[in-house]
PDB file of C-alpha atoms in Angstrom:
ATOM      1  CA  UNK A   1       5.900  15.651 -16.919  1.00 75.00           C
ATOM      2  CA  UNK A   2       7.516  17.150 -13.916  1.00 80.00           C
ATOM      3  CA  UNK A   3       8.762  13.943 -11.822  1.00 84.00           C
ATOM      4  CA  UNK A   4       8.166   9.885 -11.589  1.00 85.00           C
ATOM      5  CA  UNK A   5       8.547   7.678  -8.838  1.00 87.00           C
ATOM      6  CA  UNK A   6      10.467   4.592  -9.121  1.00 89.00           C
ATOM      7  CA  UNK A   7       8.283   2.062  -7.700  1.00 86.00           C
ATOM      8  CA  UNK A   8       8.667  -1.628  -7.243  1.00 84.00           C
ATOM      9  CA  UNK A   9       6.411  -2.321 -10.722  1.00 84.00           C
ATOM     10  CA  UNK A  10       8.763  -0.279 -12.551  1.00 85.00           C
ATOM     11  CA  UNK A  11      11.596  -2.626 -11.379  1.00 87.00           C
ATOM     12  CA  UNK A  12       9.634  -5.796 -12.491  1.00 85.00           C
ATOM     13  CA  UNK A  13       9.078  -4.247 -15.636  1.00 84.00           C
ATOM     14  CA  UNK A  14      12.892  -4.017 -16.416  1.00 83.00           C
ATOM     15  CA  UNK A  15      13.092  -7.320 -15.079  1.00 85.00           C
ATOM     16  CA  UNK A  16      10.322  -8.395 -17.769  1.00 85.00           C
ATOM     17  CA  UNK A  17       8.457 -10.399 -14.638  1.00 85.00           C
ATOM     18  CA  UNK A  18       5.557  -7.444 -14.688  1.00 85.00           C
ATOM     19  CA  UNK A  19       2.044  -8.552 -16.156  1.00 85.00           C
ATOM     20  CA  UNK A  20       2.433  -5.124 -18.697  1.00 81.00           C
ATOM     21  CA  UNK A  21       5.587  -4.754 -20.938  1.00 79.00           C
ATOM     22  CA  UNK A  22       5.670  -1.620 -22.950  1.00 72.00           C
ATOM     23  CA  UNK A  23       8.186  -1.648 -25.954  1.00 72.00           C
ATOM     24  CA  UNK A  24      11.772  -0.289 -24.861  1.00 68.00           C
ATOM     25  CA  UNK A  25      10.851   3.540 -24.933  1.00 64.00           C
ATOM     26  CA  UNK A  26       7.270   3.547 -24.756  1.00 62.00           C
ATOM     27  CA  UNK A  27       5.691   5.131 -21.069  1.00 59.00           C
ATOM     28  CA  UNK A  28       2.642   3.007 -20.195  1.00 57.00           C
ATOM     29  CA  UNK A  29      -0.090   5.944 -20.810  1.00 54.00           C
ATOM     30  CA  UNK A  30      -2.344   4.504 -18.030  1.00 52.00           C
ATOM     31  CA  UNK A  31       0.995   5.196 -15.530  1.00 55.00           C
ATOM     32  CA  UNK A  32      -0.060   8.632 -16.735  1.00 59.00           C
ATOM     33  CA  UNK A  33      -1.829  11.334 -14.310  1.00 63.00           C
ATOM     34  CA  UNK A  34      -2.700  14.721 -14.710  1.00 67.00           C
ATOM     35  CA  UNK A  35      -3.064  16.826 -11.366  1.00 70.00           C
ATOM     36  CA  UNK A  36      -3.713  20.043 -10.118  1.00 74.00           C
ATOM     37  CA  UNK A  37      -1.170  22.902 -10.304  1.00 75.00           C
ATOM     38  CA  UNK A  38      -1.714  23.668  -6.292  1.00 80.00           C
ATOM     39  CA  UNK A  39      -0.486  20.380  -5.345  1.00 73.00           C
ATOM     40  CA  UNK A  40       3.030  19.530  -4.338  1.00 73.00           C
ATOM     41  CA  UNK A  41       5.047  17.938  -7.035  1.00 68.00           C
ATOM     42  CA  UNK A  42       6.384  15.006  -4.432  1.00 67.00           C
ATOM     43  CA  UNK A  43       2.809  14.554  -3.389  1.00 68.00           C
ATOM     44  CA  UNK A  44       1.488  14.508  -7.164  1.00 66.00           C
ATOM     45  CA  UNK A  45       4.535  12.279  -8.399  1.00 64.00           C
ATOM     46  CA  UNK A  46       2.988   9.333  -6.049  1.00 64.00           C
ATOM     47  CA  UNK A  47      -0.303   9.808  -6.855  1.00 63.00           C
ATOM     48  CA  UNK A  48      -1.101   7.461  -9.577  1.00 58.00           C
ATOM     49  CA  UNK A  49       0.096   4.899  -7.693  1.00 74.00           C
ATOM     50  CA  UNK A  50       0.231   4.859  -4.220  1.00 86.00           C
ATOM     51  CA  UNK A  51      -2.428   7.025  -2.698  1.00 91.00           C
ATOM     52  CA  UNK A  52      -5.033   5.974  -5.455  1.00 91.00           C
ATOM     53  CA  UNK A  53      -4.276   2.272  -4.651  1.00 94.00           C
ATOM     54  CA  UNK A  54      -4.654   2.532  -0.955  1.00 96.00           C
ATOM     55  CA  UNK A  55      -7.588   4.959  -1.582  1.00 96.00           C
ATOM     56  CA  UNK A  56      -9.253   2.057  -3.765  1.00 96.00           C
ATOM     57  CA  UNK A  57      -8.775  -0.650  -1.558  1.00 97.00           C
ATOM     58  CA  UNK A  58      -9.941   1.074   1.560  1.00 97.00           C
ATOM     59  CA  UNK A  59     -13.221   2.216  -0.437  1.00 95.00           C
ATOM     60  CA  UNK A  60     -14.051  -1.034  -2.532  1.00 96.00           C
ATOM     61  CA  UNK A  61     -13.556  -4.690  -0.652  1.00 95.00           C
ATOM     62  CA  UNK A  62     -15.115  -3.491   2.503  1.00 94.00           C
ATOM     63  CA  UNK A  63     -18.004  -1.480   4.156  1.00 92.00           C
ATOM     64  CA  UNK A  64     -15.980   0.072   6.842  1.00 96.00           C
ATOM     65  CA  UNK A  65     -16.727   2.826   9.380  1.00 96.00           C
ATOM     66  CA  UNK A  66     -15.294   4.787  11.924  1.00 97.00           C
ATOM     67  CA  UNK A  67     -13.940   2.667  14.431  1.00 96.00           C
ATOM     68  CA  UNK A  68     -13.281  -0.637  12.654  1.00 98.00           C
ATOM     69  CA  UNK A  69      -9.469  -1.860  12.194  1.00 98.00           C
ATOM     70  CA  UNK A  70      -7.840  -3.273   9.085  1.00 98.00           C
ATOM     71  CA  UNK A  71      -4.253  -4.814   9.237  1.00 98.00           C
ATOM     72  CA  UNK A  72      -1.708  -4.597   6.021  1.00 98.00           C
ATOM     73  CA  UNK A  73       1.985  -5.250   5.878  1.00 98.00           C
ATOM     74  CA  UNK A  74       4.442  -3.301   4.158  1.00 95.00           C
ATOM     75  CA  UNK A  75       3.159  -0.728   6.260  1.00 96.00           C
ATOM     76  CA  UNK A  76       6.138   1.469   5.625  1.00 93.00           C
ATOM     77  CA  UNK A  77       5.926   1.213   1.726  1.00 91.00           C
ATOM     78  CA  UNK A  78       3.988   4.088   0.317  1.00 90.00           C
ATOM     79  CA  UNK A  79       0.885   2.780  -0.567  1.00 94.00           C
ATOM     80  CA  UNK A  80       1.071   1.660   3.186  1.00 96.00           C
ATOM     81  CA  UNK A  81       1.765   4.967   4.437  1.00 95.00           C
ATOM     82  CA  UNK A  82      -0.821   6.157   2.604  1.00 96.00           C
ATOM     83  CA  UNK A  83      -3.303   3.387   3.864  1.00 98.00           C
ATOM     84  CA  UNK A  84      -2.175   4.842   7.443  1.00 98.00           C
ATOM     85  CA  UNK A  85      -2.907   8.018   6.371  1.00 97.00           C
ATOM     86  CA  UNK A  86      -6.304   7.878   4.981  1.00 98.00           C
ATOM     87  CA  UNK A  87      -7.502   5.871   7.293  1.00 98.00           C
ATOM     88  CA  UNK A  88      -6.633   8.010  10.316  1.00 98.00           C
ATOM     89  CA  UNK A  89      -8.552  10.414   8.425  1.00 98.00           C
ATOM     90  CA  UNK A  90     -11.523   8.393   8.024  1.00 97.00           C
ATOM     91  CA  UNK A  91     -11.466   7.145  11.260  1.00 98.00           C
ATOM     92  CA  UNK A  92     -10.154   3.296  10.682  1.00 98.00           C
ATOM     93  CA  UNK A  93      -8.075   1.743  13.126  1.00 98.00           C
ATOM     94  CA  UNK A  94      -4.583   0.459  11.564  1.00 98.00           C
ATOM     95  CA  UNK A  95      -2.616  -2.280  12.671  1.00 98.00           C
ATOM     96  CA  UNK A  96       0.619  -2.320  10.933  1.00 98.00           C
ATOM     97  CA  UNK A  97       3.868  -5.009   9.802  1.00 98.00           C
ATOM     98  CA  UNK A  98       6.870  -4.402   9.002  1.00 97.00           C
ATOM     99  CA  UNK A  99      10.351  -6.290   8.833  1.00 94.00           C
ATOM    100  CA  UNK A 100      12.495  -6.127  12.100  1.00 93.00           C
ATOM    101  CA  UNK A 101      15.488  -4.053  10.812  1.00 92.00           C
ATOM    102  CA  UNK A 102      18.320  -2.231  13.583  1.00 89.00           C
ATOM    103  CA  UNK A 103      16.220   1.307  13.113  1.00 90.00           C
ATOM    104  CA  UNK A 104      12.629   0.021  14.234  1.00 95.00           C
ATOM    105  CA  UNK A 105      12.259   2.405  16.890  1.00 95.00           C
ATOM    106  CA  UNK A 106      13.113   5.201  14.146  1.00 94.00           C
ATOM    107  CA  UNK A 107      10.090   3.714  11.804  1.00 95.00           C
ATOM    108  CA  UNK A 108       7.540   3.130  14.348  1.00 97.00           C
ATOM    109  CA  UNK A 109       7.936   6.682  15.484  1.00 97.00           C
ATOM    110  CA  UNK A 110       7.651   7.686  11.796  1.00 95.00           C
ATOM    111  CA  UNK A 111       4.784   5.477  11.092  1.00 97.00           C
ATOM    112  CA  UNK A 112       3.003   6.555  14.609  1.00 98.00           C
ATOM    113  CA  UNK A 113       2.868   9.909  13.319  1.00 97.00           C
ATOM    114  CA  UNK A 114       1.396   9.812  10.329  1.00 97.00           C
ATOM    115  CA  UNK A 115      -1.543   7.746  12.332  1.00 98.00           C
ATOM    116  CA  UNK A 116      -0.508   4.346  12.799  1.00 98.00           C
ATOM    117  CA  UNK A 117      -2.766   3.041  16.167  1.00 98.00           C
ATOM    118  CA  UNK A 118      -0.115  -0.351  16.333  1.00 98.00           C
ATOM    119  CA  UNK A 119       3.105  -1.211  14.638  1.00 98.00           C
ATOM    120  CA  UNK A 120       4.118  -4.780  15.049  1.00 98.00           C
ATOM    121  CA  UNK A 121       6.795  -7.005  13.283  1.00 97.00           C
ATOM    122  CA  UNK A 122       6.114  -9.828  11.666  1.00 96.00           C
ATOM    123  CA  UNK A 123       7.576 -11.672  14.198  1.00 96.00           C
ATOM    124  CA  UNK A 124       4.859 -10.425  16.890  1.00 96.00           C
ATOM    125  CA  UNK A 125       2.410 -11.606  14.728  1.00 95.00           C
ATOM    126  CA  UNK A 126       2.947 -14.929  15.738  1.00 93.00           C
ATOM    127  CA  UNK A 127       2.972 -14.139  19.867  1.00 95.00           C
ATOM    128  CA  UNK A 128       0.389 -14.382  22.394  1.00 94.00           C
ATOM    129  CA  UNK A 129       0.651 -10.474  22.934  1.00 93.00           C
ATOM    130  CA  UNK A 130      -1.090  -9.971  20.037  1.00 96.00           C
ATOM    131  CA  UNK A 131      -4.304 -10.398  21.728  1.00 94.00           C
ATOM    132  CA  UNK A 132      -4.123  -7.244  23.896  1.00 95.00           C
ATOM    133  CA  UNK A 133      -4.140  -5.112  20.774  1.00 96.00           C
ATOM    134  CA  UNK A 134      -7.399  -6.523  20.328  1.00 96.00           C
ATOM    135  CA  UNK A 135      -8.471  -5.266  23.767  1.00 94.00           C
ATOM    136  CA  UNK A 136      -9.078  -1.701  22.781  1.00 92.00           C
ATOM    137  CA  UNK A 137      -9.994  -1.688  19.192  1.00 95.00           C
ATOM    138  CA  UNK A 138     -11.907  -5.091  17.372  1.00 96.00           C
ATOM    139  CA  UNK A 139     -10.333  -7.250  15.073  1.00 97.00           C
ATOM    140  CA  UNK A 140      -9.447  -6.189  11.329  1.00 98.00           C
ATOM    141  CA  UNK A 141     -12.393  -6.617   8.318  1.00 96.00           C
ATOM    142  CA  UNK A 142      -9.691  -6.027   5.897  1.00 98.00           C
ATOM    143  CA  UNK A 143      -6.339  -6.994   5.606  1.00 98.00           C
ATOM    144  CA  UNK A 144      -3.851  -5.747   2.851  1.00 98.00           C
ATOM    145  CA  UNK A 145      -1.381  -7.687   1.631  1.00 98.00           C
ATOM    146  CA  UNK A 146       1.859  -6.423  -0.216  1.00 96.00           C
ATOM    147  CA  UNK A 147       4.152  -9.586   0.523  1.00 96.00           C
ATOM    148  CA  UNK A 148       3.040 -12.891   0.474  1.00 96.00           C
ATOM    149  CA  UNK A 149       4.360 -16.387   2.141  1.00 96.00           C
ATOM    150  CA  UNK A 150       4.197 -16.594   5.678  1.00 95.00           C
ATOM    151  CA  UNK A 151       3.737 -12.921   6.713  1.00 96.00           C
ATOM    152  CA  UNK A 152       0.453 -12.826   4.953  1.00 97.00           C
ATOM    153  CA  UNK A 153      -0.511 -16.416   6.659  1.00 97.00           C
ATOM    154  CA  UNK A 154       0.339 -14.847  10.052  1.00 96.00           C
ATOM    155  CA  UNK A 155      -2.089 -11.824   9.136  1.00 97.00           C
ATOM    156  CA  UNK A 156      -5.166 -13.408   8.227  1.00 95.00           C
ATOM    157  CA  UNK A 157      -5.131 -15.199  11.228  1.00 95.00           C
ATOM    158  CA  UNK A 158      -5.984 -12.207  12.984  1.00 97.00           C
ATOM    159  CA  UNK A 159      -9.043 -10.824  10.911  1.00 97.00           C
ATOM    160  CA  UNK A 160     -12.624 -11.582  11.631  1.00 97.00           C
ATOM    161  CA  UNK A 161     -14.695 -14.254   9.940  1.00 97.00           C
ATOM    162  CA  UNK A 162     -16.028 -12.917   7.048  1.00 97.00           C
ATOM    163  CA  UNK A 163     -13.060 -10.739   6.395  1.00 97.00           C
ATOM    164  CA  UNK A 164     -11.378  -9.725   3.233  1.00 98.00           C
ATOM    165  CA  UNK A 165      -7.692 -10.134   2.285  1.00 98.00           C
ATOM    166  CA  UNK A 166      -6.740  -8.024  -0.502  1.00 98.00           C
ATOM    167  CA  UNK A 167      -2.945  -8.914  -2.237  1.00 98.00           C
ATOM    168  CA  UNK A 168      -1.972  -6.645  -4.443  1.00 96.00           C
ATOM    169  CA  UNK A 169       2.022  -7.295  -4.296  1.00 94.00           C
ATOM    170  CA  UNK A 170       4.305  -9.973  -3.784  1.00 93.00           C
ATOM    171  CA  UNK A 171       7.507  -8.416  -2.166  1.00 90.00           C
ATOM    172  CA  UNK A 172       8.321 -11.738  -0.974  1.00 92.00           C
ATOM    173  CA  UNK A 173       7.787 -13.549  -4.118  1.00 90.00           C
ATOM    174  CA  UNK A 174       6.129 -16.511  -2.354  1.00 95.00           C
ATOM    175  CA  UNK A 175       2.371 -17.519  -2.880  1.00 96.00           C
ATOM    176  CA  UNK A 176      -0.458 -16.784  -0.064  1.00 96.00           C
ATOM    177  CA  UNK A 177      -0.564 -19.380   1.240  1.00 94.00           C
ATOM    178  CA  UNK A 178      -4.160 -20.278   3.354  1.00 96.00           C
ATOM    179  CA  UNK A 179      -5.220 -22.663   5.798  1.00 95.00           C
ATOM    180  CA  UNK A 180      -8.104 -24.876   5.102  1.00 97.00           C
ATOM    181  CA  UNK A 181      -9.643 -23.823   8.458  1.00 96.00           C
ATOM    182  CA  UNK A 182      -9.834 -20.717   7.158  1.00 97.00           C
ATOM    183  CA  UNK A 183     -12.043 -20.947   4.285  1.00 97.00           C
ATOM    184  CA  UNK A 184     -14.436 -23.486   5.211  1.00 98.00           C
ATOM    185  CA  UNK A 185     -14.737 -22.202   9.790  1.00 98.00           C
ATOM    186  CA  UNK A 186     -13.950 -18.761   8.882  1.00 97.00           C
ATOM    187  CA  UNK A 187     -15.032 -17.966   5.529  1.00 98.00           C
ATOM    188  CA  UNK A 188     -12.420 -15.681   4.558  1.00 98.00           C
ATOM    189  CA  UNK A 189     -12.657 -13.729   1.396  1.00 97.00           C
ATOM    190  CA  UNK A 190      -9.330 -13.716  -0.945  1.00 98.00           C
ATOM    191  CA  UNK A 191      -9.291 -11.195  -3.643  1.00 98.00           C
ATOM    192  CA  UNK A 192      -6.525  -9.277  -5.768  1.00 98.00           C
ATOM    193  CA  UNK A 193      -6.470  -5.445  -6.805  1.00 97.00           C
ATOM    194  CA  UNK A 194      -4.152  -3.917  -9.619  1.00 94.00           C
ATOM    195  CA  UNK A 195      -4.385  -0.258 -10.343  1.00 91.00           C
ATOM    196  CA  UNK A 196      -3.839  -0.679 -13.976  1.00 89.00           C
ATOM    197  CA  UNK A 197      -6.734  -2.648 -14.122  1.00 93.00           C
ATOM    198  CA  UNK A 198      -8.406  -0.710 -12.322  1.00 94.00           C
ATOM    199  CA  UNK A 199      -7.850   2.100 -14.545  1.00 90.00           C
ATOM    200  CA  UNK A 200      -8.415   0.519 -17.482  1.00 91.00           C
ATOM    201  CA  UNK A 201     -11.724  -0.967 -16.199  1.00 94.00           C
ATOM    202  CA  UNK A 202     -12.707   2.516 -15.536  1.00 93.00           C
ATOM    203  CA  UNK A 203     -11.609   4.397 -18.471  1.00 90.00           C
ATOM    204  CA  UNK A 204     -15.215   5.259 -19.019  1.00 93.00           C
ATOM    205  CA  UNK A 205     -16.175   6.310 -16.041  1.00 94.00           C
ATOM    206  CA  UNK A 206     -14.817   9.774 -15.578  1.00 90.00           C
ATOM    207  CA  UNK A 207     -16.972  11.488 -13.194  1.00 93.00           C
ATOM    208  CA  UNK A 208     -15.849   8.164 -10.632  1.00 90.00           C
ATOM    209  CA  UNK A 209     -12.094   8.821 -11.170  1.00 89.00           C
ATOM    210  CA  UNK A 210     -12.319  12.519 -10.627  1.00 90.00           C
ATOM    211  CA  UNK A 211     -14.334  11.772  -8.065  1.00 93.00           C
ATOM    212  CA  UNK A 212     -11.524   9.899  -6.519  1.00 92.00           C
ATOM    213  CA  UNK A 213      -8.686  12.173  -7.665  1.00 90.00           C
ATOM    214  CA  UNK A 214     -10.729  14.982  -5.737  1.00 92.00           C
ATOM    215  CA  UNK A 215     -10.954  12.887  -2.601  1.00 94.00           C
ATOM    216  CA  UNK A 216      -7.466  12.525  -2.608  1.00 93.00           C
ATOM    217  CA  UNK A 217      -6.489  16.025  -3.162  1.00 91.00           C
ATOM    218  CA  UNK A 218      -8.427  17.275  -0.877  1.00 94.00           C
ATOM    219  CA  UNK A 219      -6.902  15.400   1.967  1.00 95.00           C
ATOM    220  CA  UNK A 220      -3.349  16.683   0.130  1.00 92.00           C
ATOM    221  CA  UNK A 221      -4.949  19.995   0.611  1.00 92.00           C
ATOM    222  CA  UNK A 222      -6.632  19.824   4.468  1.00 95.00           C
ATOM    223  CA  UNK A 223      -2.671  18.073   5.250  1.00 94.00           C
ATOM    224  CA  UNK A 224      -3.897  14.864   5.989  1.00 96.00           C
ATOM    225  CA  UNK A 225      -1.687  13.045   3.432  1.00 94.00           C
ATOM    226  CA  UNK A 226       1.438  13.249   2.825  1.00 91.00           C
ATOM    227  CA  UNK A 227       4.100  12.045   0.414  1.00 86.00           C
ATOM    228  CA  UNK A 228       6.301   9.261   1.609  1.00 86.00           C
ATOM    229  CA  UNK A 229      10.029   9.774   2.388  1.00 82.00           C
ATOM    230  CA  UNK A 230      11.729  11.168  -1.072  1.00 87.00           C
ATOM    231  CA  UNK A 231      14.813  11.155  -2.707  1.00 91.00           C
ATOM    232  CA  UNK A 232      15.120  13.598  -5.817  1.00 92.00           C
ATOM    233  CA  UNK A 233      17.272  12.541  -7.983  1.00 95.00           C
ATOM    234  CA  UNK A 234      17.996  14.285 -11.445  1.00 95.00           C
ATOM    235  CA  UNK A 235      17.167  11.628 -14.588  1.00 94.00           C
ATOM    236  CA  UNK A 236      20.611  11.694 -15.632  1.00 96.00           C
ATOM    237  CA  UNK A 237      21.667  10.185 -12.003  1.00 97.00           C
ATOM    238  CA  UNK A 238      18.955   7.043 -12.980  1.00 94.00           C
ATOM    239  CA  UNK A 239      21.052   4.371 -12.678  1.00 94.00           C
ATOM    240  CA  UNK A 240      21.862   5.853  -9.037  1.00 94.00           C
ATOM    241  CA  UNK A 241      18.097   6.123  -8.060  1.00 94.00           C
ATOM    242  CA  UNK A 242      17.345   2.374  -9.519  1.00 92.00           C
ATOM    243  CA  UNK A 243      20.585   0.917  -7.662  1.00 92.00           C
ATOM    244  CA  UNK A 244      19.172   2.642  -4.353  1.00 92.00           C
ATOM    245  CA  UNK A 245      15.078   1.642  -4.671  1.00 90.00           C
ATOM    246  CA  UNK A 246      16.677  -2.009  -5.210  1.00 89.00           C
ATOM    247  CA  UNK A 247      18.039  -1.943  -1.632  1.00 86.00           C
ATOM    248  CA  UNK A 248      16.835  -4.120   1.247  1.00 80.00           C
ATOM    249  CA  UNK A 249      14.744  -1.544   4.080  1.00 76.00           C
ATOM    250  CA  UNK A 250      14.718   0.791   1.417  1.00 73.00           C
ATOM    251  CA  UNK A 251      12.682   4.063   3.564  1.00 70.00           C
ATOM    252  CA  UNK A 252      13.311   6.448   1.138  1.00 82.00           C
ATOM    253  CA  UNK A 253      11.184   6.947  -2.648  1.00 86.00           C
ATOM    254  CA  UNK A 254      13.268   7.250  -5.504  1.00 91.00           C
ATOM    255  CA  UNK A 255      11.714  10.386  -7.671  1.00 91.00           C
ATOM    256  CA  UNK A 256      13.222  10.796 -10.934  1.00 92.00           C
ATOM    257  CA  UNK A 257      13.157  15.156 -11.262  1.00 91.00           C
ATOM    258  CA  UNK A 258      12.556  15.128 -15.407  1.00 85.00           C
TER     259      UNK A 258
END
């Protein structure tokens, strides 16, 4: 092993609120990934997590083409930037939420050039001026959600009937919470991914996740994804890293250098 990301499962792990709890000095072997030598070590430290993830949910809920939208929030985490990211490549529209925090303008630039098409706060959501987005590109299939409560209300409200919301995080640790109207006027879809699962649903199947893991390292490769924002940190600093991923508007990956 070369590096590890300290992502938001790892936290709830420690915390002993994750579904998985591996014995105190055990690694989970399906957190395990195996990439090749030509890709960058920040790039391949996210990869069994946040690229595969976004790659996953892009490919599997819904039948999308260039020129539909899909909306997510947590748009600056880095299975969000990766959603961005692979999208733009595939040619999917992005709408994307994020917390109002004092450097917005700083992470809608940031998030703009990766792909983003919108950035909107979870506050806009809510206002009338939401409907000119929908002026130049349709209204979202697919919506990702990473946080829960209200924000994720506030999102569905903008997909299409028929469309798919996909949670698969809880930031805000409050349920989804979804309108009647929606189900029975709208019939929205509700469904849950969890790469682990994944993974361990797929064990078999090697040809489909090399097929994946190809996919994604090729758009490493052609410089159409990138690795989010990283902090190396040496392991004996980890206490450092964990304090610092545990921050609120927290832009910047924690990677553990082993």
């Amino acid at each position: 092993m070369l590096a590890a990301p300290i992502n938001p499962a790892d936290i709830n792990m420690i915390q002993g609120t994750y579904a998985i709890l591996s014995p105190l000095g055990v690694f989970p072997e399906e957190m395990l990934l195996k990439v090749p030598s030509d890709i960058p070590v920040l790039c391949a430290a996210t990869l069994s997590v946040n690229p595969c993830t976004a790659y996953r949910m892009l490919a599997d809920f819904e039948t999308l083409a260039p020129g539909d939208s899909i909306i997510q929030n947590a748009a600056n985490s880095g299975v969000g930037q990766a959603v961005i990211q692979i999208a733009k490549a595939s040619g999917i529209k992005t709408i994307n939420v994020v917390r109002d925090r004092p450097d917005l303008p700083k992470l809608v630039e940031r998030l703009m050039a990766l792909g983003a098409d919108h950035v909107v706060t979870e506050e806009m959501l809510r206002k009338p001026e939401m409907k000119d987005i929908f002026k130049s590109i349709p209204k979202p299939r697919l919506a990702l959600n990473c946080v829960g409560g209200k924000s994720t209300t506030d999102m569905l409200r903008h997909l299409q009937p028929k469309g798919t919301v996909v949670t698969y995080g809880g930031m805000a640790k409050q349920p989804v919470v979804v309108p009647v109207s929606a189900f029975i006027f709208r019939d929205l879809r509700l469904r849950g991914f969890w790469m682990t699962q994944w993974r361990k649903d797929h064990a078999q199947d090697q040809e489909g996740l090399a097929s994946m893991m190809d996919a994604v390292c090729q758009l490493i490769r052609r410089g159409q994804l990138t690795a989010p924002a990283c902090t190396e940190v040496p392991l004996q600093d980890y206490k450092a890293a964990l304090e610092a991923s545990m921050k609120p508007f927290t832009s910047s990956k924690q990677i553990l250098l082993l």
